[in-house]
CSV table of C-alpha atoms in Angstrom, one decimal:
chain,number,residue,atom,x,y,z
A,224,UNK,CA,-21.7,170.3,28.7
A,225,UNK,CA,-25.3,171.2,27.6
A,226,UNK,CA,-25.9,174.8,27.2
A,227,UNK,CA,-29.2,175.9,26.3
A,228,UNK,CA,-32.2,173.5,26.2
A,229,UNK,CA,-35.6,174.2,24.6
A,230,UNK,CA,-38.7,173.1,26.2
A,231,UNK,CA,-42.5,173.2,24.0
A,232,UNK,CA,-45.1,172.4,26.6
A,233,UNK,CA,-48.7,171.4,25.3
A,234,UNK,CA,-51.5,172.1,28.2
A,235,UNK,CA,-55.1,171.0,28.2
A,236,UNK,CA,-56.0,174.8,27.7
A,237,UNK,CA,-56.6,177.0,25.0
A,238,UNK,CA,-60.0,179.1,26.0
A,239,UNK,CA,-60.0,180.5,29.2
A,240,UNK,CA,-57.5,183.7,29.2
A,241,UNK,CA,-57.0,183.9,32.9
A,242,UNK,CA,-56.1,180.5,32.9
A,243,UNK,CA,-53.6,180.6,30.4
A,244,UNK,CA,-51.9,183.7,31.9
A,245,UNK,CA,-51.7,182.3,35.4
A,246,UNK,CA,-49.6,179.1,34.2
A,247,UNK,CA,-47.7,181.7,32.2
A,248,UNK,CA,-47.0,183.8,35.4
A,249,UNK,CA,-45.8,180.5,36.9
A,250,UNK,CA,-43.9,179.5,34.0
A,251,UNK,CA,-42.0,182.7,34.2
A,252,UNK,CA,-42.0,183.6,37.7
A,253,UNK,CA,-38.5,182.9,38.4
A,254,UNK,CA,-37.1,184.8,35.4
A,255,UNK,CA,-35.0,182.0,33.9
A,256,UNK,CA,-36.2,181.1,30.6
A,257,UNK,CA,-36.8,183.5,28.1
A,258,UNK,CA,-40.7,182.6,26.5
A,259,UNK,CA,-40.1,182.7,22.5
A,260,UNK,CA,-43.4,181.6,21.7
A,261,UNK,CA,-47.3,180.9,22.9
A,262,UNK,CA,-49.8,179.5,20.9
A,263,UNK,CA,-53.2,179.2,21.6
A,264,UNK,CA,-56.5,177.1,19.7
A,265,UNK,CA,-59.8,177.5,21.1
A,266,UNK,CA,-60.8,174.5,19.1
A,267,UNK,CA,-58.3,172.3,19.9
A,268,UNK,CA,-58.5,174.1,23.4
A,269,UNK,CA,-54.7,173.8,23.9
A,270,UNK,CA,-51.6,176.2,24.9
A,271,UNK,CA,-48.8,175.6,23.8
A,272,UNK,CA,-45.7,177.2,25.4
A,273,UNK,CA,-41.8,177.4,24.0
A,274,UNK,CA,-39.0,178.5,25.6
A,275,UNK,CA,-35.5,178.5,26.8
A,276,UNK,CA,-32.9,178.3,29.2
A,277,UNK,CA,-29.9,176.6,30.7
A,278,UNK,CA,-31.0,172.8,31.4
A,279,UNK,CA,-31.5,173.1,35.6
A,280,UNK,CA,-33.5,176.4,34.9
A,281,UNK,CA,-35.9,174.8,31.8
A,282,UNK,CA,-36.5,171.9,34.5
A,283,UNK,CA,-37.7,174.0,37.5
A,284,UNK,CA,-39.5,175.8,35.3
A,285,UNK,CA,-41.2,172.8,33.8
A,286,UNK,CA,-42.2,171.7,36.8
A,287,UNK,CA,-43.9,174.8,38.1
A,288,UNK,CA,-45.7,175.3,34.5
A,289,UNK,CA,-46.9,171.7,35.3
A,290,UNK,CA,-47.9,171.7,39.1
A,291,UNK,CA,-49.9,175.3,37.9
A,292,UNK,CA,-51.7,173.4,35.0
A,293,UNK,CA,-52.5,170.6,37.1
A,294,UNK,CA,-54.1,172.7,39.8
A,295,UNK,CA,-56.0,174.7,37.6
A,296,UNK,CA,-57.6,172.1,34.7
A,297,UNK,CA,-60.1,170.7,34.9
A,298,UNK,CA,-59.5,167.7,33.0
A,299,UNK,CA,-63.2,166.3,34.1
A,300,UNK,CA,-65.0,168.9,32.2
A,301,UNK,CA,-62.6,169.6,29.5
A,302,UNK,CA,-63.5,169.8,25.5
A,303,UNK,CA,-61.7,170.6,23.0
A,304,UNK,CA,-61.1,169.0,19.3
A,305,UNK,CA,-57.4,167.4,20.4
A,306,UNK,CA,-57.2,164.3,22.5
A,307,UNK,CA,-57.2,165.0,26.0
A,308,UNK,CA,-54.3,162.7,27.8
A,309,UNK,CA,-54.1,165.1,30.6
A,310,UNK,CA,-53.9,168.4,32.0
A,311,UNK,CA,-50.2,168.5,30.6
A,312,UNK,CA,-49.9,166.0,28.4
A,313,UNK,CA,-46.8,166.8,26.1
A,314,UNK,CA,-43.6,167.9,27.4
A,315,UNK,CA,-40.7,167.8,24.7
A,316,UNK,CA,-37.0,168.7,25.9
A,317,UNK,CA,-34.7,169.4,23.1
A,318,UNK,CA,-31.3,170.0,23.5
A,319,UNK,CA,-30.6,173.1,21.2
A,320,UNK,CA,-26.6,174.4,22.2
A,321,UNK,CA,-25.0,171.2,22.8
A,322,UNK,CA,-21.4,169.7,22.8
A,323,UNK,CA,-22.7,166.5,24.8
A,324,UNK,CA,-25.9,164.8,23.2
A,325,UNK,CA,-25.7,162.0,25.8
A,326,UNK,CA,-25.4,164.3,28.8
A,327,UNK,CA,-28.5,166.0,27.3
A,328,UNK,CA,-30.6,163.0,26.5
A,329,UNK,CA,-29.0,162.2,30.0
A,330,UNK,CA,-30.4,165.0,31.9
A,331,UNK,CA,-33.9,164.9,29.9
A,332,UNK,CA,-34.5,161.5,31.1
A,333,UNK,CA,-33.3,161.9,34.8
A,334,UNK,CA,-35.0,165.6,35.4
C-alpha cells in the first residue's frame, strides 16, 4: 500500500509575507507533513509549497492549505507575471514510496 506521498502546491501568492505564513500555519497545523520546501517569486507572485506525508495526512492537509488560500486571495485584484487560474491553481500528488502505483493514482483521483 502507498506509503509516503509528495504533494507541491502552487498558490496565487508570492508578495504579501503574512499571507504566505498564514496558509503555511494552516498547511502545517496538524503536524502531519513534514514541509521540505517553499518557494516564493514576487514577480510571478506565486508560493509554491512541497511536502510530505502518509496519503490520508497529505490530503487533509491539502485541503486546509486550500480552503486557507481561498479565503485569503484575492484573485480580483491579483498581479503577478504567471497566469492566474485561481487562487490555488496547481495541486500535483505524486506517489513517492510506493508498492501499489494504481492504489496511488487511485487515491489521488478519489481524495
Amino acid at each position: 500500500m502507498l506509503k509516503t506521498l509528495l504533494a507541491e502546491v502552487n498558490i496565487s501568492e508570492g508578495r504579501n509575507q503574512d499571507l504566505i505564513e498564514q496558509v503555511k500555519a494552516e498547511l502545517l497545523k496538524s503536524g502531519s507533513v513534514k514541509l521540505i520546501d517553499e518557494n516564493s517569486d514576487k514577480d510571478h507572485n506565486r508560493t509554491v509549497f512541497t511536502y510530505t506525508g502518509e496519503p490520508e495526512a497529505v490530503l487533509e492537509a491539502t485541503k486546509s492549505l486550500t480552503a486557507k488560500a481561498v479565503e485569503l486571495i484575492d484573485m480580483t485584484t491579483h498581479k503577478g507575471s504567471h497566469p492566474r487560474m485561481g487562487a490555488v491553481d496547481v495541486v500535483p500528488f505524486i506517489p513517492v514510496a510506493s508498492d501499489n502505483w494504481p492504489g496511488s493514482m487511485l487515491m489521488m483521483v478519489l481524495g
